[in-house]
Coordinates of C-alpha atoms in Angstrom, one line a residue:
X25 CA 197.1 -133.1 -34.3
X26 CA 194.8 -130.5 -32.2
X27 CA 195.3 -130.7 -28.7
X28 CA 192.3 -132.3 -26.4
X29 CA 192.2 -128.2 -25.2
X30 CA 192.1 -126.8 -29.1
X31 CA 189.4 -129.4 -29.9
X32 CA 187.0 -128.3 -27.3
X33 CA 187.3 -124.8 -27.6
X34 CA 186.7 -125.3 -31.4
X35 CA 183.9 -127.5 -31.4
X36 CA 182.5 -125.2 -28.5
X37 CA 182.7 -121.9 -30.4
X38 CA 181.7 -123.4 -33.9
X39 CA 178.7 -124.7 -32.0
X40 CA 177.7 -121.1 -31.0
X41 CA 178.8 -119.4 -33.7
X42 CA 176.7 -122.0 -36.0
X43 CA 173.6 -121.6 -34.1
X44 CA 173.8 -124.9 -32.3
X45 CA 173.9 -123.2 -29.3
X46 CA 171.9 -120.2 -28.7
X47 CA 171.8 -116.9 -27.0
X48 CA 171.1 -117.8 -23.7
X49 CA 171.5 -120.9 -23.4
X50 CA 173.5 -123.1 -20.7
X51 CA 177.0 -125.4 -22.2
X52 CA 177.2 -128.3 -20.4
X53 CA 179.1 -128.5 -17.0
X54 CA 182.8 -128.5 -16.2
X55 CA 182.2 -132.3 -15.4
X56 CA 180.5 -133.1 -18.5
X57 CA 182.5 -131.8 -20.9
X58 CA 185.9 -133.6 -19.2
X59 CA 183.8 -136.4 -19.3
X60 CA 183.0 -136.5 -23.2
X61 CA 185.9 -135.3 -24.1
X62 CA 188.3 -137.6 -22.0
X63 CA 190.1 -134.7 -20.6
X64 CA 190.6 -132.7 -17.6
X65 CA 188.3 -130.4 -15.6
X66 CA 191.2 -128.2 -15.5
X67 CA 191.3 -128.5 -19.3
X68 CA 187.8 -128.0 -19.6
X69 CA 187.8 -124.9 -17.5
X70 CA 190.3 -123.2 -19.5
X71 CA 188.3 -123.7 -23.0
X72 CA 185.2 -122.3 -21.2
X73 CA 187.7 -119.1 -19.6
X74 CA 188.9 -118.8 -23.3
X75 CA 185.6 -118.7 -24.7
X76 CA 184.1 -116.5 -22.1
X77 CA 187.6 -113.9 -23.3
X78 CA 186.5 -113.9 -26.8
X79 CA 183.1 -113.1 -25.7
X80 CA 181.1 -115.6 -26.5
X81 CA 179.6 -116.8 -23.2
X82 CA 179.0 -115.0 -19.6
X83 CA 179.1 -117.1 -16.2
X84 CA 176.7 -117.2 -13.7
X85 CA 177.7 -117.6 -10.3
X86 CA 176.7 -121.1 -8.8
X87 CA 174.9 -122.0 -12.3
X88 CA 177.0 -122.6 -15.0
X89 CA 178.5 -120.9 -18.5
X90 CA 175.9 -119.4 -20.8
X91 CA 176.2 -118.0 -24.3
X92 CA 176.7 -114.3 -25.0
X93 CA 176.8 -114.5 -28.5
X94 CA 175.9 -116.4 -31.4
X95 CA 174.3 -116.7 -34.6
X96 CA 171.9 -113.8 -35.9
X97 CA 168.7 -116.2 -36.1
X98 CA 165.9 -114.8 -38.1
X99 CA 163.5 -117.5 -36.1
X100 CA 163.9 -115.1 -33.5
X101 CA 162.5 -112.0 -35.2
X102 CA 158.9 -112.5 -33.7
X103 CA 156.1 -110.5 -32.7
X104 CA 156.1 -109.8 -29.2
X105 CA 154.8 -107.5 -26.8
X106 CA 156.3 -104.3 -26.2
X107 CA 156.1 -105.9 -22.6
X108 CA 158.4 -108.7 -23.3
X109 CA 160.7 -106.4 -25.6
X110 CA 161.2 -104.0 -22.7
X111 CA 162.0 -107.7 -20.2
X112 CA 164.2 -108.9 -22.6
X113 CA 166.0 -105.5 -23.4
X114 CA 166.8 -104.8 -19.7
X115 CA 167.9 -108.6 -19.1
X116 CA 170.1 -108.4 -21.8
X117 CA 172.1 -105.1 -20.9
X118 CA 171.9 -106.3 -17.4
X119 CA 173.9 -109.4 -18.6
X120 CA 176.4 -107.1 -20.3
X121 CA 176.7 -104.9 -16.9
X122 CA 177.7 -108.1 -15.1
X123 CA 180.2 -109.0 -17.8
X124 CA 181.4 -105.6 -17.5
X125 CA 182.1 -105.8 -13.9
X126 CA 183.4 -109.4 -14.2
X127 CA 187.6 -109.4 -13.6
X128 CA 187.6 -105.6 -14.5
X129 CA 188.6 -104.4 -11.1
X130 CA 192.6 -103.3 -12.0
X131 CA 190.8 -101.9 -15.3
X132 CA 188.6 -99.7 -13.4
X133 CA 190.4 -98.5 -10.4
X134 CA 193.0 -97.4 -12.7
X135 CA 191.2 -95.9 -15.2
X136 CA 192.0 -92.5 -16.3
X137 CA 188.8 -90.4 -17.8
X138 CA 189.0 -89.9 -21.4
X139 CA 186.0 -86.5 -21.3
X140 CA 185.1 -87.7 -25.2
X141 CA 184.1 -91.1 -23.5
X142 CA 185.5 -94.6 -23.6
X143 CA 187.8 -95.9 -26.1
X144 CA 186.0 -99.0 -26.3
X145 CA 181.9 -97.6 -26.9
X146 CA 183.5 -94.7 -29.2
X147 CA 184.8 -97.5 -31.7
X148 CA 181.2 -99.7 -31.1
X149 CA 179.6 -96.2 -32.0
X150 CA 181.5 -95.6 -35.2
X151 CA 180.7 -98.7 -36.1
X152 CA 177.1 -98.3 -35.4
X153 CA 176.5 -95.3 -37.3
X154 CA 178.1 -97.0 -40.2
X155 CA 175.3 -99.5 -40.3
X156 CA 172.8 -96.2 -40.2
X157 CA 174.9 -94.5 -42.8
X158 CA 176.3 -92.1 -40.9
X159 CA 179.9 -91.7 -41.7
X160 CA 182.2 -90.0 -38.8
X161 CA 185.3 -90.1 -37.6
X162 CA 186.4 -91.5 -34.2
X163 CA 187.4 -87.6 -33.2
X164 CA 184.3 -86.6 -34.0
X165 CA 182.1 -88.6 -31.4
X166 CA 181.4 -87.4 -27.9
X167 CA 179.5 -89.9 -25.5
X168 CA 177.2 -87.6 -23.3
X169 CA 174.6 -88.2 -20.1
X170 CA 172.0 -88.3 -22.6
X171 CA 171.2 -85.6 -25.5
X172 CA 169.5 -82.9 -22.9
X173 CA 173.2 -83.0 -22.0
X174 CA 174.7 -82.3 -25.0
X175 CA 171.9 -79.7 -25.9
X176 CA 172.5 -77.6 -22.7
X177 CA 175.9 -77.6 -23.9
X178 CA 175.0 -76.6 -27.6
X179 CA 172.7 -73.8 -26.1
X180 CA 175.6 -72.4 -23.7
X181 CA 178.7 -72.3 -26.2
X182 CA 179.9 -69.9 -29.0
X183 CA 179.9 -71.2 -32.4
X184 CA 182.6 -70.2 -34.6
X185 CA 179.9 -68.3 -36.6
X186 CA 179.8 -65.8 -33.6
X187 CA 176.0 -65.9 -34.2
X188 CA 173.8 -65.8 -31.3
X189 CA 169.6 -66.6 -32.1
X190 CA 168.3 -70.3 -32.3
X191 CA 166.5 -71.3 -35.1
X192 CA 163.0 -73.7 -33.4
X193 CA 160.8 -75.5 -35.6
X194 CA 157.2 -75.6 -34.2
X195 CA 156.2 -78.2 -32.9
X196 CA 159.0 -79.8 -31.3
X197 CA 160.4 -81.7 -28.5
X198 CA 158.9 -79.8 -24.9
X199 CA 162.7 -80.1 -23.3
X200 CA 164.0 -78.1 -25.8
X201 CA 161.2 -75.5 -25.9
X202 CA 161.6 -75.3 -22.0
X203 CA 165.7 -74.8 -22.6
X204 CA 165.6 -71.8 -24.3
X205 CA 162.8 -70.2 -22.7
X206 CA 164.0 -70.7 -19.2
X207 CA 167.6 -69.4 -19.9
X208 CA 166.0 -66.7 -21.8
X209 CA 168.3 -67.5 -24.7
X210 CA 167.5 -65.2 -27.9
X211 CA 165.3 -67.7 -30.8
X212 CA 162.7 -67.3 -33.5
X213 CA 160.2 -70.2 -34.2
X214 CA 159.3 -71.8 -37.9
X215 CA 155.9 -74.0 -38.1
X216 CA 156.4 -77.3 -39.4
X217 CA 153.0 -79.2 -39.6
X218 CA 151.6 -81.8 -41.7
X219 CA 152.0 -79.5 -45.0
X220 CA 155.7 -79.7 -44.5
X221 CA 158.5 -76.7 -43.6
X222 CA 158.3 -73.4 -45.3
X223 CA 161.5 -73.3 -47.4
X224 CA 161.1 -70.2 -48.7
X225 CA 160.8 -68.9 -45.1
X226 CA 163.9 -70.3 -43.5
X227 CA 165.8 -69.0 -46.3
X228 CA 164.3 -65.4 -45.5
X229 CA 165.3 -65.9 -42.0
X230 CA 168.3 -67.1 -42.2
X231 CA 169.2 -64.1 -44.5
X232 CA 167.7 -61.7 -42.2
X233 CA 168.5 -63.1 -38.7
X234 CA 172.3 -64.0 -37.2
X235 CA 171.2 -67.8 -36.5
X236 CA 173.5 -69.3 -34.5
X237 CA 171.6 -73.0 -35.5
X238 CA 168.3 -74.5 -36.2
X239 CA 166.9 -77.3 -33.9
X240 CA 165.3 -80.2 -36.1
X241 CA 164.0 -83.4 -35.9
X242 CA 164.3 -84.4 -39.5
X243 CA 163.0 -88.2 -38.8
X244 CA 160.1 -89.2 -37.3
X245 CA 159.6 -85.6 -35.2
X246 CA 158.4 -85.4 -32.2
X247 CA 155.5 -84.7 -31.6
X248 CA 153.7 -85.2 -35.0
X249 CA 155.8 -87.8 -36.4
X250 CA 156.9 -86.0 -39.8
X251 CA 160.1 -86.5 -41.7
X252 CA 162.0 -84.4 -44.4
X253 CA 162.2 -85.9 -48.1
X254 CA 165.0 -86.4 -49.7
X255 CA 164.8 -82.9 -51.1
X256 CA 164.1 -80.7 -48.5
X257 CA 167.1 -82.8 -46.4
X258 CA 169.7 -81.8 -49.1
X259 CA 168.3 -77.7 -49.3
X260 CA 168.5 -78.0 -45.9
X261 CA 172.0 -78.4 -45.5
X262 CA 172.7 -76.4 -48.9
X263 CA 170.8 -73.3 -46.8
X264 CA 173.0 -74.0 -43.5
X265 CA 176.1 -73.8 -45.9
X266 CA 175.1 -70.8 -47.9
X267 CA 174.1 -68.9 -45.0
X268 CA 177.0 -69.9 -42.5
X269 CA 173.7 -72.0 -40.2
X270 CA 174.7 -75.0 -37.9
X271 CA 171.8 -77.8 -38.1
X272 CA 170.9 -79.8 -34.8
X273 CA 169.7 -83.3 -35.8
X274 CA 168.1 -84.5 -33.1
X275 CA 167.1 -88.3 -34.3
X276 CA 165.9 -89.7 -31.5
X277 CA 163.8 -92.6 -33.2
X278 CA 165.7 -92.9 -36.7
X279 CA 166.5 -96.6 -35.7
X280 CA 163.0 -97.3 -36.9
X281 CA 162.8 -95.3 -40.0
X282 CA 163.0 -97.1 -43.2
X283 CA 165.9 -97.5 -44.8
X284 CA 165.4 -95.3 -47.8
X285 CA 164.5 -92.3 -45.3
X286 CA 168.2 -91.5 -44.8
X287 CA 169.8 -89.1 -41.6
X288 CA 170.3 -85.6 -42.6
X289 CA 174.0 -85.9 -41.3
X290 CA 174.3 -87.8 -44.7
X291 CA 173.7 -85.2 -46.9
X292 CA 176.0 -82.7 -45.3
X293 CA 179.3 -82.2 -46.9
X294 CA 181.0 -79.3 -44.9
X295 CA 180.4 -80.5 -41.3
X296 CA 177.3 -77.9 -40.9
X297 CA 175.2 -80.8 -39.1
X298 CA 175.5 -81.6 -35.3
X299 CA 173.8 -85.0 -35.2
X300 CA 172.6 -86.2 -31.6
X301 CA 171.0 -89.6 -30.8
X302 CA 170.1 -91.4 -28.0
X303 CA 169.4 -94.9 -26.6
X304 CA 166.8 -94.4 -24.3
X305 CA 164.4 -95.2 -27.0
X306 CA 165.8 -98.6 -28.0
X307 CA 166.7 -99.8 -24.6
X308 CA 164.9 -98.1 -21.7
X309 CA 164.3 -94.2 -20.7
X310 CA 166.5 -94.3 -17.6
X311 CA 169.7 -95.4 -19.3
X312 CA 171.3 -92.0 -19.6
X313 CA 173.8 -92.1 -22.7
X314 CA 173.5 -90.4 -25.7
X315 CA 175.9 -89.4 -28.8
X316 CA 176.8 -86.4 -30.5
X317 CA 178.8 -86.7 -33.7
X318 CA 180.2 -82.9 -33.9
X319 CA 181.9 -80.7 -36.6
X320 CA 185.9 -80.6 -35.6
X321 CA 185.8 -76.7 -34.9
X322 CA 183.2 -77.5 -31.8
X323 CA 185.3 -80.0 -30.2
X324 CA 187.1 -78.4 -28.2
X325 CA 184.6 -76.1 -26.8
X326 CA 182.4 -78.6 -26.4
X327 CA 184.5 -81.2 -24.0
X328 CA 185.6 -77.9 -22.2
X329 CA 182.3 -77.2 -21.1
X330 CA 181.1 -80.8 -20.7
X331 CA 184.3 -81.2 -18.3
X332 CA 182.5 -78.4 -16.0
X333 CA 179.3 -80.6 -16.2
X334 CA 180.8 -84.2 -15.1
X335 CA 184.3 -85.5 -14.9
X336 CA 183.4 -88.7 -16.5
X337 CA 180.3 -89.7 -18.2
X338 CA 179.9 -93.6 -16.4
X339 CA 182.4 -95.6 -17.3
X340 CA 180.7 -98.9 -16.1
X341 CA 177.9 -98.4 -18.6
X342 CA 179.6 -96.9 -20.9
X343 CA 181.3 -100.2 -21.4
X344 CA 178.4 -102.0 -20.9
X345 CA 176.9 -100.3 -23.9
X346 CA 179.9 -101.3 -25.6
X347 CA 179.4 -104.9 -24.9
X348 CA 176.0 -105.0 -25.8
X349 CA 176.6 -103.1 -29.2
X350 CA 179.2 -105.4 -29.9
X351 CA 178.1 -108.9 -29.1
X352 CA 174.5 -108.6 -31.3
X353 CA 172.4 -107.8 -28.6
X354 CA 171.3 -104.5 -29.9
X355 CA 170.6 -105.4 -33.9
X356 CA 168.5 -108.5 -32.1
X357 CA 166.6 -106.9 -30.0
X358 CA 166.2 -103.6 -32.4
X359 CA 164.9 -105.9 -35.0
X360 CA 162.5 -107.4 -32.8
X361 CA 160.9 -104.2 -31.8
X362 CA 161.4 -102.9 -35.0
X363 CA 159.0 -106.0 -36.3
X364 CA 156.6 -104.9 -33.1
X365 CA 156.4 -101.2 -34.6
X366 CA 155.9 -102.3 -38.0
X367 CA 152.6 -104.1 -36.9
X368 CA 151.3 -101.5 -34.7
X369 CA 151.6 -98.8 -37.8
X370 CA 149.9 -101.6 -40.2
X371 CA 147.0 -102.2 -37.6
X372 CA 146.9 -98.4 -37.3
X373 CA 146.9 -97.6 -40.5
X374 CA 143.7 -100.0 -40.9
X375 CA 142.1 -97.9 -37.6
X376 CA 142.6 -95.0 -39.1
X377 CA 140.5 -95.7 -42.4
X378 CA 137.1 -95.1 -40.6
X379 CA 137.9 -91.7 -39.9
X380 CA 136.4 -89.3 -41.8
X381 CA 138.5 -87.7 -45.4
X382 CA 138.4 -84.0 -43.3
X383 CA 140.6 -85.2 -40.9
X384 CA 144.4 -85.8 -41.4
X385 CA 146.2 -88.0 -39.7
X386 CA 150.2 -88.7 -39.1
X387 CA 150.6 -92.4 -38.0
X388 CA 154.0 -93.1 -35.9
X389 CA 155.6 -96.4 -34.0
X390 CA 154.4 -94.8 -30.8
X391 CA 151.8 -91.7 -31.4
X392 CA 149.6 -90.8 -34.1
X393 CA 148.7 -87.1 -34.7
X394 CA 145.2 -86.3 -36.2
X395 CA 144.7 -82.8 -37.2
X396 CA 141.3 -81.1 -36.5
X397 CA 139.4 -78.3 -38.8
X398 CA 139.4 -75.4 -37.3
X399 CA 135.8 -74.8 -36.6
X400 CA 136.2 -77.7 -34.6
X401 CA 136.8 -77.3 -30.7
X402 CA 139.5 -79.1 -28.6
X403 CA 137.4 -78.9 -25.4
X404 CA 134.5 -81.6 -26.5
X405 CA 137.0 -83.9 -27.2
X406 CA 139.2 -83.4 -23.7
X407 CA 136.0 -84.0 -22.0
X408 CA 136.0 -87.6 -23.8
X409 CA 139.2 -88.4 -22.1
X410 CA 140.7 -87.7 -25.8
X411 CA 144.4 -86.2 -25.4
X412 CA 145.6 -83.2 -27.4
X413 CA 149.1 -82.1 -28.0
X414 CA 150.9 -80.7 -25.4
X415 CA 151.3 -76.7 -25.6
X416 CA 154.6 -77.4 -24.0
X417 CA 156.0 -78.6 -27.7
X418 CA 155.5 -75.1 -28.6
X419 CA 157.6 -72.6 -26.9
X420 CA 154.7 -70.0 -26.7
X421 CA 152.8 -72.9 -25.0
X422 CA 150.1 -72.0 -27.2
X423 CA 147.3 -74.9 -27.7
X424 CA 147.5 -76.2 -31.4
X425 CA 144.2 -78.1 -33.0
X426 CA 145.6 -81.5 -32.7
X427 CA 144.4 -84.9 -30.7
X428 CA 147.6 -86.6 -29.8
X429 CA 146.8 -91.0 -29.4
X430 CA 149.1 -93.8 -28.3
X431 CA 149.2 -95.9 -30.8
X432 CA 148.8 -99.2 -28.9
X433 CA 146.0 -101.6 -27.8
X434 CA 143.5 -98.5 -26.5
X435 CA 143.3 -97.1 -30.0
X436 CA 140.7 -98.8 -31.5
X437 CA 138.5 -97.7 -28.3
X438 CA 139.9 -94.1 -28.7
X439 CA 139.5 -93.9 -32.9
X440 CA 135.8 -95.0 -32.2
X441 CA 134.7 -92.2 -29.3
X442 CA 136.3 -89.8 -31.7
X443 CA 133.9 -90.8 -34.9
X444 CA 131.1 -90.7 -32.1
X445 CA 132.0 -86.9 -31.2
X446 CA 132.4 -85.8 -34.7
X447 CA 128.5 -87.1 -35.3
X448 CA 127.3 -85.3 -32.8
X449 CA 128.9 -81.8 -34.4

């Protein structure tokens, strides 16, 4: 026969883990559970200490027990505002940052810094990039102060194909741009625009040129919002291995890529793909952690120079990240901005059919590109307040024919004074 101590801890955790009780919400006191139960507080209190071990519920000073994790309930997956998402993003990792600190204290004074980052977020990560079907091994991951980190480091290093020019595509993300001119690093530039990448022209260069590796953002790019198919992903990473290339995946919003649009890290079979991600996208901008998952031959080069650069990437939320990866909080919340995305493209999508056939567009989660003729002038459109791409995402800085939108509530407004320009033409 169970214990009084074994029956309340069960019923408690099947409760949760049934859905009963919900993310977030408050068990019943120390009082009242002794009371239904017929057993002590002290009793009580130990089933509610067990529970909180096994991570299932958090406490809140001077308030009561509340549950950490439960059930995945679809129910949940509503349409919100990205508002709200951000609220319940930050509340949620804030909850996970108290847990960390919570009876940690031994743990962290004694701590001693492991440079390819905690033992703890390095399994959550593996298990993570399983679900996004990239495979890696633990010895592969390094947990970095975001991926500007990381890509400093990338920039700085040898590779063990003692090559020294990076490979850019054009248009792409303004830090990197900025990187390598400002260091005054050696690079050549490839265009990638809405017709795609020039195959036939990276092979040339990458025949012709010693390229150390080629900066990419295979999935959802930023800025225009284009991704590889299937095809070009697999001659990508048949070039980088014929030609003795390293590829930079920089994937900064592949967590809201469908699923059939698969990482380039997937197609690579002889480790020529450095993949980088970070979670300032899913979470919010100023949380400063990013992965790398790295060929073995650039580990230890790597860590060596990332030791210079800090002793210790935070350890408090590092595990904190750990937590929250771990205990459902991330798929949740993903999945509800995920849902939130997925509306804005359809609604966009709709928008975008009163434009006129001339003009092509590139609809994203957060930005739509639209590409202008070129007999048509950026200036007319700048005076309407309409925003064109930054000449910063091309390392040149030279001003490309595209207007650059949000792609949130102002859009309709924005779509509308452009078709009133374009009349007046």
């Amino acid at each position: 026969m169970p214990s009084k101590f074994q029956t309340l801890y069960q019923n408690l955790a099947q409760a949760i883990r049934s859905g009963q009780f919900k993310k977030g919400d408050k068990l019943p006191s120390v009082r009242k559970l002794s009371q239904t139960y017929g057993c002590s507080k002290d009793t009580a209190q130990r089933a509610l200490l067990e529970l909180k071990y096994q991570n299932l519920i958090y406490a809140v000073p001077k308030s009561g027990y509340y549950v950490l994790e439960g059930k995945d309930q679809d129910s949940d997956n509503l349409a919100i505002s990205l508002e709200a998402y951000n609220k319940l993003a930050y509340q949620d990792f804030k909850t996970c940052l108290s847990e960390t600190l919570v009876g940690r204290e031994n743990y962290l004074f004694n701590y001693y810094h492991q440079q390819e980052g905690l033992a703890e977020l390095l399994s959550s990560l593996q298990d993570h990039l399983l679900e996004q079907d990239i495979y890696s091994k633990i010895e592969n991951l390094v947990v970095t102060s975001g991926t500007q980190q990381a890509l400093y480091i990338l920039t700085q290093m040898a590779f063990p194909n003692q090559k020294p020019i990076i490979l850019l595509e054009q248009p792409t993300y303004h830090r990197m741009n900025s990187l390598v001119r400002n260091q005054g690093l050696p690079y050549l530039t490839i265009d990638r625009d809405f017709s795609g990448l020039d195959l036939e022209r990276l092979e040339k260069l990458l025949q012709s040129h010693p390229i150390k590796f080629f900066y990419t953002i295979p999935r959802i790019s930023n800025p225009l919002g284009l991704s590889y198919s299937s095809q070009e992903k697999q001659a990508l990473v048949d070039l980088a291995h014929r030609y003795d290339v390293y590829i930079i995946e920089d994937d900064y919003m592949g967590d809201f890529t469908k699923s059939e649009n698969l990482p380039l890290h997937y197609y690579d079979t002889h480790e020529r793909v450095i993949y980088l991600k970070s979670f300032s996208t899913t979470l919010f901008p100023a949380l400063r952690l990013g992965m790398s998952v790295l060929p073995q031959k650039l580990m230890h080069d790597f860590l060596a120079y990332k030791k210079l650069m800090d002793y210790d990437t935070s350890l408090i939320m590092q595990k904190a990240l750990s937590l929250y990866l771990d205990n459902g909080m991330f798929a949740k919340n993903l999945s509800q901005l995920k849902h939130f995305f997925e509306q804005r493209l359809d609604q966009a999508t709709d928008l975008c059919q009163t434009l006129p056939d001339y003009l092509s567009c590139q609809i994203g989660p957060k930005h739509i590109s639209i590409k202008l003729p070129k007999k048509l002038k950026l200036g007319r459109f700048k005076e309407r307040g309409i925003q064109t791409l930054d000449p910063a995402t091309r390392v040149d800085q030279y001003e490309l024919p595209y207007l650059y939108l949000a792609n949130d509530q102002t859009l309709a407004k924005k779509l509308k004074t452009i078709t009133q320009i374009l009349k007046t033409l």
